[in-house]
Amino acid sequence: MADGAASKRPLSPHLQIWRFTVTLAASITHRGTGVVLYGGLLLMALWVIGLALSPELFAAVSAIIHSPLGFILIVGFVWSLLFHLMNGLRHLYWDYGRGFAMKTATMTAWLVYIAATLATALIIWAGYGGGA
Amino acid sequence: MSKKGTSAFILQRASAVILAPLSIWFLFEIVSALTADYATARAWLSVPLNAALLGAFFIIGALHMRIGLAEIIVDYVHSWAKDVLLFINWLAALGLIAAAAWSIYTIFFAG
Ligand code: HEM
């Protein structure tokens, strides 16, 4: 803050005073996954550009996708998209004016973590040949 | 300024509502994408529905991610760097739309 003393605008909650709650964690994770997806979407653009330009470039991008690093990136991207998607629905429900009760918010936060993790496992399992 | 904030808020939510079904489609696709080779992937993108949905995912995703990251930048950066980052954020979103649109267009009409 450049001019905290002079400013009459309200300050956001203090960064050092808080205790862990799953709703707080979900809020931070929503922001984190938003940034991960930002990077993921840019990487995905590389994939289509490679597909448009040449088989060689596509092969290079494919090689990364099939490497251990690529596996980590894909698991991270899939989990992030699932979490952000489900938690985004919580946000939209709030914008609609519902779901604020502490018990409800806590339950849906846990639900999003669990469901995102289970669905990621399922998608990765199917994608790497477990399914078809 | 306040008007700008309101329209960003609405666009962020509208894009989220459209992105939700698109993401579910996308997550199904990514399963097959993991194993696809060059010819398969190009054939897949030559299907009109796939090209349209993938294009929509990139364009709406770019709008949504630009607003989202701008909000994060404004939250944490209070120096001159803020404007630089907001500008780069714009460029990234525009570049994403241009690159994705050009690629999909090229593949779709090459057959
Ligand atoms: C393509 C993928 C996506 C990217 C790159 C992305 C990125 C972002 C970013 C960077 C933010 C800002 C986070 C913050 O201010 O803390 C955000 C917020 C948000 N996203 Fe996404 N997002 C994506 C997909 C989705 C989807 C599918 C939904 C569906 C429900 C969604 C719903 C939301 C909502 C409701 C917010 C506002 C949260 C708030 O009010 O703090 N997003 N997104």
Short mmCIF file of N, CA and C in Angstrom, two decimals, chain B residues 1-106:
data_model
loop_
_atom_site.label_atom_id
_atom_site.label_comp_id
_atom_site.label_asym_id
_atom_site.label_seq_id
_atom_site.Cartn_x
_atom_site.Cartn_y
_atom_site.Cartn_z
N MET B 1 -15.44 4.13 -14.72
CA MET B 1 -14.67 3.08 -14.06
C MET B 1 -15.59 2.06 -13.41
N SER B 2 -16.60 2.55 -12.68
CA SER B 2 -17.49 1.62 -12.01
C SER B 2 -18.31 0.85 -13.04
N LYS B 3 -18.65 1.52 -14.13
CA LYS B 3 -19.38 0.85 -15.20
C LYS B 3 -18.56 -0.29 -15.78
N LYS B 4 -17.26 -0.02 -15.97
CA LYS B 4 -16.36 -1.04 -16.51
C LYS B 4 -16.31 -2.25 -15.59
N GLY B 5 -16.27 -1.99 -14.28
CA GLY B 5 -16.21 -3.08 -13.31
C GLY B 5 -17.44 -3.96 -13.39
N THR B 6 -18.61 -3.32 -13.55
CA THR B 6 -19.85 -4.09 -13.61
C THR B 6 -19.88 -4.99 -14.84
N SER B 7 -19.49 -4.46 -15.99
CA SER B 7 -19.57 -5.30 -17.18
C SER B 7 -18.55 -6.42 -17.13
N ALA B 8 -17.38 -6.19 -16.50
CA ALA B 8 -16.40 -7.26 -16.34
C ALA B 8 -16.97 -8.35 -15.44
N PHE B 9 -17.66 -7.93 -14.37
CA PHE B 9 -18.28 -8.88 -13.43
C PHE B 9 -19.29 -9.76 -14.17
N ILE B 10 -20.12 -9.12 -14.99
CA ILE B 10 -21.15 -9.88 -15.71
C ILE B 10 -20.53 -10.80 -16.76
N LEU B 11 -19.54 -10.27 -17.50
CA LEU B 11 -18.89 -11.09 -18.53
C LEU B 11 -18.17 -12.28 -17.90
N GLN B 12 -17.57 -12.06 -16.70
CA GLN B 12 -16.89 -13.15 -16.02
C GLN B 12 -17.88 -14.27 -15.68
N ARG B 13 -19.07 -13.90 -15.24
CA ARG B 13 -20.07 -14.91 -14.90
C ARG B 13 -20.70 -15.54 -16.13
N ALA B 14 -21.00 -14.74 -17.13
CA ALA B 14 -21.59 -15.28 -18.36
C ALA B 14 -20.63 -16.27 -19.00
N SER B 15 -19.33 -15.90 -19.06
CA SER B 15 -18.36 -16.81 -19.67
C SER B 15 -18.23 -18.08 -18.84
N ALA B 16 -18.35 -17.97 -17.51
CA ALA B 16 -18.27 -19.16 -16.65
C ALA B 16 -19.42 -20.12 -16.95
N VAL B 17 -20.62 -19.56 -17.15
CA VAL B 17 -21.79 -20.40 -17.42
C VAL B 17 -21.60 -21.14 -18.75
N ILE B 18 -21.03 -20.48 -19.75
CA ILE B 18 -20.82 -21.15 -21.04
C ILE B 18 -19.66 -22.14 -20.93
N LEU B 19 -18.63 -21.78 -20.16
CA LEU B 19 -17.45 -22.65 -20.04
C LEU B 19 -17.78 -23.96 -19.33
N ALA B 20 -18.77 -23.95 -18.46
CA ALA B 20 -19.06 -25.16 -17.67
C ALA B 20 -19.38 -26.36 -18.57
N PRO B 21 -20.39 -26.29 -19.46
CA PRO B 21 -20.64 -27.45 -20.33
C PRO B 21 -19.48 -27.70 -21.30
N LEU B 22 -18.85 -26.62 -21.80
CA LEU B 22 -17.72 -26.80 -22.72
C LEU B 22 -16.60 -27.59 -22.04
N SER B 23 -16.36 -27.32 -20.76
CA SER B 23 -15.29 -28.00 -20.04
C SER B 23 -15.58 -29.48 -19.88
N ILE B 24 -16.84 -29.80 -19.65
CA ILE B 24 -17.20 -31.20 -19.49
C ILE B 24 -16.95 -31.93 -20.82
N TRP B 25 -17.35 -31.30 -21.92
CA TRP B 25 -17.06 -31.86 -23.25
C TRP B 25 -15.56 -32.03 -23.40
N PHE B 26 -14.83 -30.98 -23.04
CA PHE B 26 -13.38 -30.97 -23.21
C PHE B 26 -12.71 -32.09 -22.40
N LEU B 27 -13.17 -32.31 -21.20
CA LEU B 27 -12.57 -33.34 -20.35
C LEU B 27 -12.79 -34.73 -20.94
N PHE B 28 -13.94 -34.93 -21.61
CA PHE B 28 -14.16 -36.21 -22.28
C PHE B 28 -13.19 -36.36 -23.45
N GLU B 29 -12.99 -35.27 -24.18
CA GLU B 29 -12.13 -35.30 -25.36
C GLU B 29 -10.68 -35.58 -25.00
N ILE B 30 -10.22 -34.98 -23.92
CA ILE B 30 -8.81 -35.04 -23.58
C ILE B 30 -8.39 -36.48 -23.34
N VAL B 31 -9.35 -37.32 -22.96
CA VAL B 31 -9.05 -38.74 -22.77
C VAL B 31 -8.54 -39.35 -24.07
N SER B 32 -9.25 -39.08 -25.18
CA SER B 32 -8.79 -39.62 -26.46
C SER B 32 -7.60 -38.84 -26.99
N ALA B 33 -7.53 -37.55 -26.66
CA ALA B 33 -6.44 -36.72 -27.16
C ALA B 33 -5.09 -37.23 -26.68
N LEU B 34 -5.07 -37.82 -25.46
CA LEU B 34 -3.81 -38.27 -24.88
C LEU B 34 -3.11 -39.28 -25.79
N THR B 35 -3.90 -40.09 -26.51
CA THR B 35 -3.31 -41.16 -27.31
C THR B 35 -3.33 -40.87 -28.80
N ALA B 36 -3.87 -39.73 -29.22
CA ALA B 36 -4.06 -39.47 -30.65
C ALA B 36 -2.74 -39.16 -31.36
N ASP B 37 -2.59 -39.67 -32.60
CA ASP B 37 -1.44 -39.29 -33.41
C ASP B 37 -1.85 -38.14 -34.36
N TYR B 38 -0.89 -37.70 -35.15
CA TYR B 38 -1.09 -36.52 -36.00
C TYR B 38 -2.31 -36.65 -36.90
N ALA B 39 -2.39 -37.77 -37.66
CA ALA B 39 -3.48 -37.95 -38.62
C ALA B 39 -4.84 -38.00 -37.91
N THR B 40 -4.87 -38.73 -36.79
CA THR B 40 -6.12 -38.86 -36.04
C THR B 40 -6.58 -37.51 -35.52
N ALA B 41 -5.64 -36.76 -34.96
CA ALA B 41 -5.99 -35.48 -34.38
C ALA B 41 -6.49 -34.51 -35.45
N ARG B 42 -5.84 -34.50 -36.64
CA ARG B 42 -6.28 -33.62 -37.70
C ARG B 42 -7.66 -34.03 -38.22
N ALA B 43 -7.87 -35.34 -38.35
CA ALA B 43 -9.18 -35.82 -38.81
C ALA B 43 -10.25 -35.40 -37.81
N TRP B 44 -9.90 -35.48 -36.53
CA TRP B 44 -10.86 -35.11 -35.48
C TRP B 44 -11.24 -33.65 -35.60
N LEU B 45 -10.24 -32.78 -35.83
CA LEU B 45 -10.51 -31.35 -35.90
C LEU B 45 -11.18 -30.96 -37.20
N SER B 46 -11.26 -31.86 -38.18
CA SER B 46 -11.94 -31.55 -39.43
C SER B 46 -13.45 -31.77 -39.31
N VAL B 47 -13.88 -32.37 -38.21
CA VAL B 47 -15.31 -32.51 -37.96
C VAL B 47 -15.84 -31.16 -37.49
N PRO B 48 -16.85 -30.60 -38.19
CA PRO B 48 -17.33 -29.25 -37.88
C PRO B 48 -17.67 -29.03 -36.40
N LEU B 49 -18.36 -29.98 -35.79
CA LEU B 49 -18.76 -29.78 -34.40
C LEU B 49 -17.53 -29.67 -33.49
N ASN B 50 -16.54 -30.54 -33.72
CA ASN B 50 -15.32 -30.49 -32.91
C ASN B 50 -14.58 -29.17 -33.09
N ALA B 51 -14.46 -28.73 -34.36
CA ALA B 51 -13.76 -27.46 -34.62
C ALA B 51 -14.49 -26.31 -33.94
N ALA B 52 -15.81 -26.30 -34.04
CA ALA B 52 -16.60 -25.20 -33.46
C ALA B 52 -16.48 -25.19 -31.93
N LEU B 53 -16.62 -26.36 -31.31
CA LEU B 53 -16.58 -26.42 -29.85
C LEU B 53 -15.19 -26.08 -29.32
N LEU B 54 -14.16 -26.60 -29.99
CA LEU B 54 -12.80 -26.29 -29.54
C LEU B 54 -12.51 -24.80 -29.69
N GLY B 55 -12.95 -24.23 -30.82
CA GLY B 55 -12.79 -22.79 -31.03
C GLY B 55 -13.49 -21.99 -29.94
N ALA B 56 -14.72 -22.39 -29.62
CA ALA B 56 -15.49 -21.70 -28.59
C ALA B 56 -14.79 -21.82 -27.24
N PHE B 57 -14.24 -23.00 -26.95
CA PHE B 57 -13.55 -23.20 -25.68
C PHE B 57 -12.37 -22.23 -25.54
N PHE B 58 -11.59 -22.10 -26.62
CA PHE B 58 -10.44 -21.19 -26.58
C PHE B 58 -10.87 -19.73 -26.46
N ILE B 59 -11.86 -19.31 -27.27
CA ILE B 59 -12.22 -17.89 -27.30
C ILE B 59 -12.89 -17.47 -25.99
N ILE B 60 -13.88 -18.24 -25.54
CA ILE B 60 -14.56 -17.88 -24.29
C ILE B 60 -13.59 -18.05 -23.12
N GLY B 61 -12.75 -19.09 -23.18
CA GLY B 61 -11.74 -19.27 -22.14
C GLY B 61 -10.80 -18.08 -22.06
N ALA B 62 -10.41 -17.54 -23.21
CA ALA B 62 -9.50 -16.39 -23.23
C ALA B 62 -10.15 -15.16 -22.59
N LEU B 63 -11.42 -14.90 -22.91
CA LEU B 63 -12.12 -13.76 -22.30
C LEU B 63 -12.19 -13.92 -20.79
N HIS B 64 -12.58 -15.12 -20.36
CA HIS B 64 -12.76 -15.40 -18.94
C HIS B 64 -11.44 -15.33 -18.18
N MET B 65 -10.37 -15.89 -18.74
CA MET B 65 -9.10 -15.91 -18.02
C MET B 65 -8.46 -14.52 -17.97
N ARG B 66 -8.75 -13.67 -18.99
CA ARG B 66 -8.19 -12.32 -18.96
C ARG B 66 -8.80 -11.52 -17.81
N ILE B 67 -10.12 -11.56 -17.67
CA ILE B 67 -10.78 -10.85 -16.58
C ILE B 67 -10.30 -11.39 -15.23
N GLY B 68 -10.23 -12.74 -15.13
CA GLY B 68 -9.83 -13.35 -13.86
C GLY B 68 -8.43 -12.95 -13.44
N LEU B 69 -7.48 -13.00 -14.37
CA LEU B 69 -6.10 -12.67 -13.99
C LEU B 69 -5.94 -11.17 -13.74
N ALA B 70 -6.70 -10.34 -14.49
CA ALA B 70 -6.65 -8.90 -14.24
C ALA B 70 -7.05 -8.61 -12.80
N GLU B 71 -8.07 -9.30 -12.31
CA GLU B 71 -8.53 -9.13 -10.93
C GLU B 71 -7.41 -9.50 -9.95
N ILE B 72 -6.70 -10.60 -10.24
CA ILE B 72 -5.62 -11.04 -9.37
C ILE B 72 -4.47 -10.02 -9.39
N ILE B 73 -4.12 -9.52 -10.59
CA ILE B 73 -3.04 -8.53 -10.70
C ILE B 73 -3.38 -7.28 -9.89
N VAL B 74 -4.61 -6.79 -10.05
CA VAL B 74 -5.02 -5.58 -9.32
C VAL B 74 -5.00 -5.82 -7.81
N ASP B 75 -5.26 -7.04 -7.37
CA ASP B 75 -5.23 -7.37 -5.95
C ASP B 75 -3.82 -7.30 -5.35
N TYR B 76 -2.81 -7.76 -6.10
CA TYR B 76 -1.49 -7.95 -5.50
C TYR B 76 -0.44 -6.92 -5.94
N VAL B 77 -0.60 -6.28 -7.09
CA VAL B 77 0.44 -5.39 -7.60
C VAL B 77 -0.04 -3.95 -7.53
N HIS B 78 0.71 -3.11 -6.80
CA HIS B 78 0.28 -1.73 -6.64
C HIS B 78 1.27 -0.73 -7.22
N SER B 79 2.34 -1.24 -7.90
CA SER B 79 3.34 -0.33 -8.44
C SER B 79 3.08 -0.10 -9.93
N TRP B 80 4.04 0.56 -10.60
CA TRP B 80 3.93 0.80 -12.04
C TRP B 80 3.82 -0.52 -12.81
N ALA B 81 4.36 -1.60 -12.21
CA ALA B 81 4.36 -2.90 -12.90
C ALA B 81 2.94 -3.37 -13.19
N LYS B 82 1.97 -2.85 -12.43
CA LYS B 82 0.59 -3.27 -12.62
C LYS B 82 0.14 -3.06 -14.07
N ASP B 83 0.39 -1.88 -14.60
CA ASP B 83 -0.06 -1.59 -15.96
C ASP B 83 0.64 -2.46 -16.99
N VAL B 84 1.95 -2.72 -16.74
CA VAL B 84 2.69 -3.59 -17.66
C VAL B 84 2.08 -4.99 -17.66
N LEU B 85 1.81 -5.51 -16.46
CA LEU B 85 1.24 -6.86 -16.36
C LEU B 85 -0.16 -6.93 -16.98
N LEU B 86 -0.96 -5.88 -16.74
CA LEU B 86 -2.30 -5.88 -17.32
C LEU B 86 -2.22 -5.87 -18.85
N PHE B 87 -1.22 -5.16 -19.38
CA PHE B 87 -1.03 -5.10 -20.83
C PHE B 87 -0.61 -6.47 -21.37
N ILE B 88 0.36 -7.12 -20.68
CA ILE B 88 0.79 -8.46 -21.10
C ILE B 88 -0.40 -9.43 -21.04
N ASN B 89 -1.22 -9.27 -20.00
CA ASN B 89 -2.41 -10.11 -19.84
C ASN B 89 -3.34 -9.97 -21.06
N TRP B 90 -3.52 -8.74 -21.52
CA TRP B 90 -4.31 -8.48 -22.72
C TRP B 90 -3.69 -9.18 -23.92
N LEU B 91 -2.36 -8.98 -24.10
CA LEU B 91 -1.67 -9.57 -25.25
C LEU B 91 -1.81 -11.09 -25.24
N ALA B 92 -1.67 -11.70 -24.07
CA ALA B 92 -1.76 -13.16 -23.98
C ALA B 92 -3.13 -13.64 -24.42
N ALA B 93 -4.19 -12.95 -23.97
CA ALA B 93 -5.55 -13.35 -24.34
C ALA B 93 -5.78 -13.17 -25.84
N LEU B 94 -5.35 -12.02 -26.37
CA LEU B 94 -5.52 -11.77 -27.80
C LEU B 94 -4.72 -12.77 -28.62
N GLY B 95 -3.47 -13.03 -28.19
CA GLY B 95 -2.62 -13.99 -28.89
C GLY B 95 -3.24 -15.37 -28.89
N LEU B 96 -3.81 -15.75 -27.74
CA LEU B 96 -4.44 -17.07 -27.64
C LEU B 96 -5.60 -17.19 -28.63
N ILE B 97 -6.45 -16.16 -28.68
CA ILE B 97 -7.59 -16.19 -29.61
C ILE B 97 -7.09 -16.26 -31.04
N ALA B 98 -6.11 -15.41 -31.39
CA ALA B 98 -5.62 -15.37 -32.77
C ALA B 98 -4.98 -16.69 -33.16
N ALA B 99 -4.12 -17.23 -32.31
CA ALA B 99 -3.40 -18.47 -32.63
C ALA B 99 -4.37 -19.64 -32.76
N ALA B 100 -5.31 -19.74 -31.83
CA ALA B 100 -6.26 -20.86 -31.85
C ALA B 100 -7.18 -20.74 -33.07
N ALA B 101 -7.68 -19.53 -33.33
CA ALA B 101 -8.60 -19.35 -34.45
C ALA B 101 -7.88 -19.67 -35.77
N TRP B 102 -6.67 -19.17 -35.92
CA TRP B 102 -5.93 -19.41 -37.17
C TRP B 102 -5.67 -20.91 -37.34
N SER B 103 -5.21 -21.57 -36.29
CA SER B 103 -4.88 -23.00 -36.39
C SER B 103 -6.10 -23.83 -36.74
N ILE B 104 -7.20 -23.60 -36.04
CA ILE B 104 -8.40 -24.39 -36.28
C ILE B 104 -8.92 -24.13 -37.69
N TYR B 105 -8.91 -22.86 -38.10
CA TYR B 105 -9.34 -22.49 -39.46
C TYR B 105 -8.50 -23.21 -40.49
N THR B 106 -7.18 -23.17 -40.32
CA THR B 106 -6.26 -23.80 -41.27
C THR B 106 -6.51 -25.30 -41.39
#
